[in-house]
């Protein structure tokens, strides 16, 4: 059931929701949270479809906030709120309200959304695109317990990760982090099967994929070893290679669907590592509403501390200038990750 409201108010939208529930014979509210999606017209359809599919696991009231662009100075001074209320089969297992804001009300979206939040239920705000630099300080983000962004949808993902680390607040999360949950689970399970010490790691994936950097930072933070980030043609993450005292441990996924886990002294195993849809990622994020401390630790590790693939491999000799009348003096190069870690305090001091 759909109800269209033109030039309306939050009070009228609430009344329409009650009328819609009564019309389909479900007057009770059985939803567990409010999901606020802040997007534009171009991405609204895909985001709403993902939210509707996720609502099968998490029945919710979904509020889609679309800030329309004013084309003339006269339009900017005229405020208007249009709404489309969906209940029943048209809204998955919950309720959906599509809000289109025009004019001055665009800058006060929180005043429109606040009366529509479910009472005594958590709120999650999701920006599929164009997320604010500091989600916690955004007027809509301040209403939520969890704030979901996606650095994969930005033009410069690595720089965006640095901005996310600088502005992190408990409750922030990123779909690029959610995408690597199966990888983290599989790598942790592989390390549980051996008693070896990991000495270095290489993470390989396509160039503009922040999930690769996040996985590399997580491994560097948890294992305290040098981690290199190398590039491949994709799709997405393609492989993780861990050198250990018992031999290499490799998780390779060349086709984006099926991966092969190789451990020294054990037969190779095929594992399912399919690239997941956005609806599955959102459903996973809605399962927990407490701060993700593991994500925070990985994010704050810093992209600049990852080893540069162009650097000389660890353990190779570096020739220094020979003293007068003597043989060239050679010394062992420090591992790339340790060298980067030593440089990090200096960078922080400059930033201050």
PDB file of N, CA, C and O in Angstrom, residues 36-40 43 65 67 125-141 146-157 159-161 163-164 167 172-176 295:
ATOM      1  N   UNK A  36      17.682   5.157   8.861  1.00  0.00           N
ATOM      2  CA  UNK A  36      17.606   6.407   8.101  1.00  0.00           C
ATOM      3  C   UNK A  36      18.642   6.337   6.979  1.00  0.00           C
ATOM      4  O   UNK A  36      19.840   6.172   7.242  1.00  0.00           O
ATOM      5  N   UNK A  37      18.184   6.446   5.743  1.00  0.00           N
ATOM      6  CA  UNK A  37      19.067   6.414   4.578  1.00  0.00           C
ATOM      7  C   UNK A  37      19.140   7.819   4.001  1.00  0.00           C
ATOM      8  O   UNK A  37      18.122   8.375   3.593  1.00  0.00           O
ATOM      9  N   UNK A  38      20.341   8.383   3.960  1.00  0.00           N
ATOM     10  CA  UNK A  38      20.539   9.726   3.413  1.00  0.00           C
ATOM     11  C   UNK A  38      21.220   9.572   2.063  1.00  0.00           C
ATOM     12  O   UNK A  38      22.390   9.143   1.985  1.00  0.00           O
ATOM     13  N   UNK A  39      20.519   9.915   0.996  1.00  0.00           N
ATOM     14  CA  UNK A  39      21.046   9.666  -0.340  1.00  0.00           C
ATOM     15  C   UNK A  39      20.499  10.685  -1.323  1.00  0.00           C
ATOM     16  O   UNK A  39      19.851  11.662  -0.938  1.00  0.00           O
ATOM     17  N   UNK A  40      20.749  10.454  -2.607  1.00  0.00           N
ATOM     18  CA  UNK A  40      20.209  11.304  -3.658  1.00  0.00           C
ATOM     19  C   UNK A  40      19.280  10.475  -4.542  1.00  0.00           C
ATOM     20  O   UNK A  40      19.138   9.258  -4.357  1.00  0.00           O
ATOM     21  N   UNK A  43      20.804   7.272  -6.397  1.00  0.00           N
ATOM     22  CA  UNK A  43      21.136   6.060  -5.642  1.00  0.00           C
ATOM     23  C   UNK A  43      20.018   5.604  -4.710  1.00  0.00           C
ATOM     24  O   UNK A  43      20.186   4.607  -4.009  1.00  0.00           O
ATOM     25  N   UNK A  65      15.875   9.840   3.159  1.00  0.00           N
ATOM     26  CA  UNK A  65      15.967  11.295   3.102  1.00  0.00           C
ATOM     27  C   UNK A  65      16.661  11.688   1.802  1.00  0.00           C
ATOM     28  O   UNK A  65      17.849  11.391   1.608  1.00  0.00           O
ATOM     29  N   UNK A  67      17.589  14.905  -0.437  1.00  0.00           N
ATOM     30  CA  UNK A  67      17.680  16.366  -0.462  1.00  0.00           C
ATOM     31  C   UNK A  67      17.735  16.826  -1.916  1.00  0.00           C
ATOM     32  O   UNK A  67      18.736  16.634  -2.606  1.00  0.00           O
ATOM     33  N   UNK A 125      21.881   5.349  10.965  1.00  0.00           N
ATOM     34  CA  UNK A 125      21.919   6.228   9.794  1.00  0.00           C
ATOM     35  C   UNK A 125      22.931   5.672   8.806  1.00  0.00           C
ATOM     36  O   UNK A 125      24.066   5.341   9.180  1.00  0.00           O
ATOM     37  N   UNK A 126      22.520   5.580   7.545  1.00  0.00           N
ATOM     38  CA  UNK A 126      23.373   5.010   6.492  1.00  0.00           C
ATOM     39  C   UNK A 126      23.489   6.012   5.355  1.00  0.00           C
ATOM     40  O   UNK A 126      22.477   6.482   4.833  1.00  0.00           O
ATOM     41  N   UNK A 127      24.738   6.333   4.976  1.00  0.00           N
ATOM     42  CA  UNK A 127      25.014   7.170   3.811  1.00  0.00           C
ATOM     43  C   UNK A 127      25.588   6.277   2.708  1.00  0.00           C
ATOM     44  O   UNK A 127      26.783   5.943   2.745  1.00  0.00           O
ATOM     45  N   UNK A 128      24.806   5.856   1.705  1.00  0.00           N
ATOM     46  CA  UNK A 128      25.378   5.049   0.606  1.00  0.00           C
ATOM     47  C   UNK A 128      26.438   5.816  -0.177  1.00  0.00           C
ATOM     48  O   UNK A 128      27.397   5.229  -0.665  1.00  0.00           O
ATOM     49  N   UNK A 129      26.254   7.133  -0.331  1.00  0.00           N
ATOM     50  CA  UNK A 129      27.209   7.997  -1.032  1.00  0.00           C
ATOM     51  C   UNK A 129      27.277   9.341  -0.301  1.00  0.00           C
ATOM     52  O   UNK A 129      26.383   9.676   0.476  1.00  0.00           O
ATOM     53  N   UNK A 130      28.334  10.085  -0.582  1.00  0.00           N
ATOM     54  CA  UNK A 130      28.473  11.464  -0.075  1.00  0.00           C
ATOM     55  C   UNK A 130      28.280  11.551   1.437  1.00  0.00           C
ATOM     56  O   UNK A 130      27.511  12.377   1.946  1.00  0.00           O
ATOM     57  N   UNK A 131      28.987  10.711   2.163  1.00  0.00           N
ATOM     58  CA  UNK A 131      28.908  10.758   3.629  1.00  0.00           C
ATOM     59  C   UNK A 131      29.661  11.978   4.157  1.00  0.00           C
ATOM     60  O   UNK A 131      30.639  12.424   3.548  1.00  0.00           O
ATOM     61  N   UNK A 132      29.229  12.552   5.270  1.00  0.00           N
ATOM     62  CA  UNK A 132      29.964  13.691   5.853  1.00  0.00           C
ATOM     63  C   UNK A 132      31.326  13.252   6.369  1.00  0.00           C
ATOM     64  O   UNK A 132      31.543  12.071   6.689  1.00  0.00           O
ATOM     65  N   UNK A 133      32.251  14.201   6.476  1.00  0.00           N
ATOM     66  CA  UNK A 133      33.591  13.876   6.951  1.00  0.00           C
ATOM     67  C   UNK A 133      33.579  13.400   8.395  1.00  0.00           C
ATOM     68  O   UNK A 133      34.368  12.550   8.785  1.00  0.00           O
ATOM     69  N   UNK A 134      32.661  13.952   9.196  1.00  0.00           N
ATOM     70  CA  UNK A 134      32.527  13.542  10.593  1.00  0.00           C
ATOM     71  C   UNK A 134      31.078  13.126  10.833  1.00  0.00           C
ATOM     72  O   UNK A 134      30.237  13.947  11.211  1.00  0.00           O
ATOM     73  N   UNK A 135      30.735  11.853  10.604  1.00  0.00           N
ATOM     74  CA  UNK A 135      29.330  11.417  10.716  1.00  0.00           C
ATOM     75  C   UNK A 135      28.713  11.683  12.079  1.00  0.00           C
ATOM     76  O   UNK A 135      27.532  11.979  12.182  1.00  0.00           O
ATOM     77  N   UNK A 136      29.503  11.584  13.157  1.00  0.00           N
ATOM     78  CA  UNK A 136      28.949  11.759  14.507  1.00  0.00           C
ATOM     79  C   UNK A 136      28.495  13.188  14.755  1.00  0.00           C
ATOM     80  O   UNK A 136      27.582  13.426  15.551  1.00  0.00           O
ATOM     81  N   UNK A 137      29.116  14.157  14.087  1.00  0.00           N
ATOM     82  CA  UNK A 137      28.755  15.548  14.278  1.00  0.00           C
ATOM     83  C   UNK A 137      27.726  16.038  13.266  1.00  0.00           C
ATOM     84  O   UNK A 137      27.277  17.182  13.347  1.00  0.00           O
ATOM     85  N   UNK A 138      27.360  15.199  12.311  1.00  0.00           N
ATOM     86  CA  UNK A 138      26.305  15.552  11.367  1.00  0.00           C
ATOM     87  C   UNK A 138      24.970  15.605  12.113  1.00  0.00           C
ATOM     88  O   UNK A 138      24.727  14.776  13.014  1.00  0.00           O
ATOM     89  N   UNK A 139      24.080  16.549  11.799  1.00  0.00           N
ATOM     90  CA  UNK A 139      22.797  16.639  12.528  1.00  0.00           C
ATOM     91  C   UNK A 139      21.989  15.346  12.501  1.00  0.00           C
ATOM     92  O   UNK A 139      21.370  14.990  13.510  1.00  0.00           O
ATOM     93  N   UNK A 140      22.005  14.640  11.378  1.00  0.00           N
ATOM     94  CA  UNK A 140      21.293  13.354  11.332  1.00  0.00           C
ATOM     95  C   UNK A 140      22.092  12.260  12.027  1.00  0.00           C
ATOM     96  O   UNK A 140      21.530  11.415  12.721  1.00  0.00           O
ATOM     97  N   UNK A 141      23.399  12.273  11.876  1.00  0.00           N
ATOM     98  CA  UNK A 141      24.229  11.268  12.538  1.00  0.00           C
ATOM     99  C   UNK A 141      24.159  11.358  14.048  1.00  0.00           C
ATOM    100  O   UNK A 141      24.288  10.348  14.751  1.00  0.00           O
ATOM    101  N   UNK A 146      24.321   4.049  15.600  1.00  0.00           N
ATOM    102  CA  UNK A 146      25.281   3.533  14.621  1.00  0.00           C
ATOM    103  C   UNK A 146      25.213   4.399  13.379  1.00  0.00           C
ATOM    104  O   UNK A 146      24.136   4.792  12.929  1.00  0.00           O
ATOM    105  N   UNK A 147      26.394   4.650  12.783  1.00  0.00           N
ATOM    106  CA  UNK A 147      26.502   5.472  11.581  1.00  0.00           C
ATOM    107  C   UNK A 147      27.308   4.685  10.554  1.00  0.00           C
ATOM    108  O   UNK A 147      28.478   4.360  10.783  1.00  0.00           O
ATOM    109  N   UNK A 148      26.675   4.383   9.416  1.00  0.00           N
ATOM    110  CA  UNK A 148      27.264   3.509   8.411  1.00  0.00           C
ATOM    111  C   UNK A 148      27.641   4.333   7.182  1.00  0.00           C
ATOM    112  O   UNK A 148      26.799   5.035   6.613  1.00  0.00           O
ATOM    113  N   UNK A 149      28.907   4.250   6.779  1.00  0.00           N
ATOM    114  CA  UNK A 149      29.377   4.906   5.565  1.00  0.00           C
ATOM    115  C   UNK A 149      29.965   3.848   4.634  1.00  0.00           C
ATOM    116  O   UNK A 149      29.986   2.661   4.960  1.00  0.00           O
ATOM    117  N   UNK A 150      30.460   4.281   3.469  1.00  0.00           N
ATOM    118  CA  UNK A 150      31.058   3.343   2.514  1.00  0.00           C
ATOM    119  C   UNK A 150      32.172   4.060   1.767  1.00  0.00           C
ATOM    120  O   UNK A 150      31.914   4.815   0.826  1.00  0.00           O
ATOM    121  N   UNK A 151      33.415   3.853   2.175  1.00  0.00           N
ATOM    122  CA  UNK A 151      34.537   4.511   1.507  1.00  0.00           C
ATOM    123  C   UNK A 151      34.757   3.991   0.093  1.00  0.00           C
ATOM    124  O   UNK A 151      35.410   4.651  -0.711  1.00  0.00           O
ATOM    125  N   UNK A 152      34.193   2.825  -0.224  1.00  0.00           N
ATOM    126  CA  UNK A 152      34.326   2.285  -1.580  1.00  0.00           C
ATOM    127  C   UNK A 152      33.613   3.174  -2.596  1.00  0.00           C
ATOM    128  O   UNK A 152      33.960   3.180  -3.774  1.00  0.00           O
ATOM    129  N   UNK A 153      32.620   3.946  -2.149  1.00  0.00           N
ATOM    130  CA  UNK A 153      31.841   4.793  -3.055  1.00  0.00           C
ATOM    131  C   UNK A 153      32.448   6.179  -3.235  1.00  0.00           C
ATOM    132  O   UNK A 153      31.825   7.054  -3.822  1.00  0.00           O
ATOM    133  N   UNK A 154      33.664   6.400  -2.730  1.00  0.00           N
ATOM    134  CA  UNK A 154      34.303   7.705  -2.831  1.00  0.00           C
ATOM    135  C   UNK A 154      35.358   7.694  -3.942  1.00  0.00           C
ATOM    136  O   UNK A 154      35.814   6.636  -4.383  1.00  0.00           O
ATOM    137  N   UNK A 155      35.763   8.883  -4.376  1.00  0.00           N
ATOM    138  CA  UNK A 155      36.744   8.990  -5.454  1.00  0.00           C
ATOM    139  C   UNK A 155      38.154   8.659  -4.973  1.00  0.00           C
ATOM    140  O   UNK A 155      38.963   8.113  -5.727  1.00  0.00           O
ATOM    141  N   UNK A 156      38.476   8.982  -3.732  1.00  0.00           N
ATOM    142  CA  UNK A 156      39.802   8.721  -3.181  1.00  0.00           C
ATOM    143  C   UNK A 156      39.660   7.925  -1.887  1.00  0.00           C
ATOM    144  O   UNK A 156      39.691   8.486  -0.779  1.00  0.00           O
ATOM    145  N   UNK A 157      39.502   6.606  -2.009  1.00  0.00           N
ATOM    146  CA  UNK A 157      39.225   5.781  -0.823  1.00  0.00           C
ATOM    147  C   UNK A 157      40.297   5.840   0.261  1.00  0.00           C
ATOM    148  O   UNK A 157      39.972   5.889   1.444  1.00  0.00           O
ATOM    149  N   UNK A 159      42.456   8.263   0.992  1.00  0.00           N
ATOM    150  CA  UNK A 159      42.377   9.535   1.703  1.00  0.00           C
ATOM    151  C   UNK A 159      41.135   9.576   2.591  1.00  0.00           C
ATOM    152  O   UNK A 159      41.150  10.154   3.679  1.00  0.00           O
ATOM    153  N   UNK A 160      40.054   8.955   2.132  1.00  0.00           N
ATOM    154  CA  UNK A 160      38.836   8.916   2.929  1.00  0.00           C
ATOM    155  C   UNK A 160      39.047   8.095   4.204  1.00  0.00           C
ATOM    156  O   UNK A 160      38.513   8.436   5.261  1.00  0.00           O
ATOM    157  N   UNK A 161      39.823   7.022   4.115  1.00  0.00           N
ATOM    158  CA  UNK A 161      40.132   6.230   5.307  1.00  0.00           C
ATOM    159  C   UNK A 161      40.889   7.062   6.333  1.00  0.00           C
ATOM    160  O   UNK A 161      40.644   6.951   7.541  1.00  0.00           O
ATOM    161  N   UNK A 163      40.646  10.281   6.715  1.00  0.00           N
ATOM    162  CA  UNK A 163      39.673  11.208   7.306  1.00  0.00           C
ATOM    163  C   UNK A 163      38.780  10.494   8.306  1.00  0.00           C
ATOM    164  O   UNK A 163      38.443  11.042   9.371  1.00  0.00           O
ATOM    165  N   UNK A 164      38.390   9.254   8.001  1.00  0.00           N
ATOM    166  CA  UNK A 164      37.552   8.479   8.927  1.00  0.00           C
ATOM    167  C   UNK A 164      38.303   8.199  10.230  1.00  0.00           C
ATOM    168  O   UNK A 164      37.726   8.221  11.310  1.00  0.00           O
ATOM    169  N   UNK A 167      38.378  11.358  12.407  1.00  0.00           N
ATOM    170  CA  UNK A 167      37.088  11.794  12.951  1.00  0.00           C
ATOM    171  C   UNK A 167      36.316  10.665  13.615  1.00  0.00           C
ATOM    172  O   UNK A 167      35.131  10.830  13.916  1.00  0.00           O
ATOM    173  N   UNK A 172      30.687   4.509  14.723  1.00  0.00           N
ATOM    174  CA  UNK A 172      30.981   4.628  13.294  1.00  0.00           C
ATOM    175  C   UNK A 172      31.365   3.267  12.742  1.00  0.00           C
ATOM    176  O   UNK A 172      32.025   2.469  13.415  1.00  0.00           O
ATOM    177  N   UNK A 173      30.989   3.012  11.504  1.00  0.00           N
ATOM    178  CA  UNK A 173      31.412   1.794  10.827  1.00  0.00           C
ATOM    179  C   UNK A 173      31.402   2.038   9.326  1.00  0.00           C
ATOM    180  O   UNK A 173      30.927   3.071   8.858  1.00  0.00           O
ATOM    181  N   UNK A 174      31.932   1.080   8.572  1.00  0.00           N
ATOM    182  CA  UNK A 174      32.136   1.253   7.137  1.00  0.00           C
ATOM    183  C   UNK A 174      31.807  -0.068   6.443  1.00  0.00           C
ATOM    184  O   UNK A 174      32.254  -1.129   6.879  1.00  0.00           O
ATOM    185  N   UNK A 175      31.049   0.013   5.352  1.00  0.00           N
ATOM    186  CA  UNK A 175      30.722  -1.210   4.617  1.00  0.00           C
ATOM    187  C   UNK A 175      31.966  -1.837   3.992  1.00  0.00           C
ATOM    188  O   UNK A 175      31.975  -3.040   3.713  1.00  0.00           O
ATOM    189  N   UNK A 176      33.019  -1.054   3.769  1.00  0.00           N
ATOM    190  CA  UNK A 176      34.274  -1.631   3.282  1.00  0.00           C
ATOM    191  C   UNK A 176      34.883  -2.560   4.335  1.00  0.00           C
ATOM    192  O   UNK A 176      35.568  -3.529   3.995  1.00  0.00           O
ATOM    193  N   UNK A 295      37.295  -2.622  14.570  1.00  0.00           N
ATOM    194  CA  UNK A 295      37.349  -1.705  13.424  1.00  0.00           C
ATOM    195  C   UNK A 295      38.098  -0.431  13.794  1.00  0.00           C
ATOM    196  O   UNK A 295      38.930   0.066  13.021  1.00  0.00           O
TER     197      UNK A 295
END
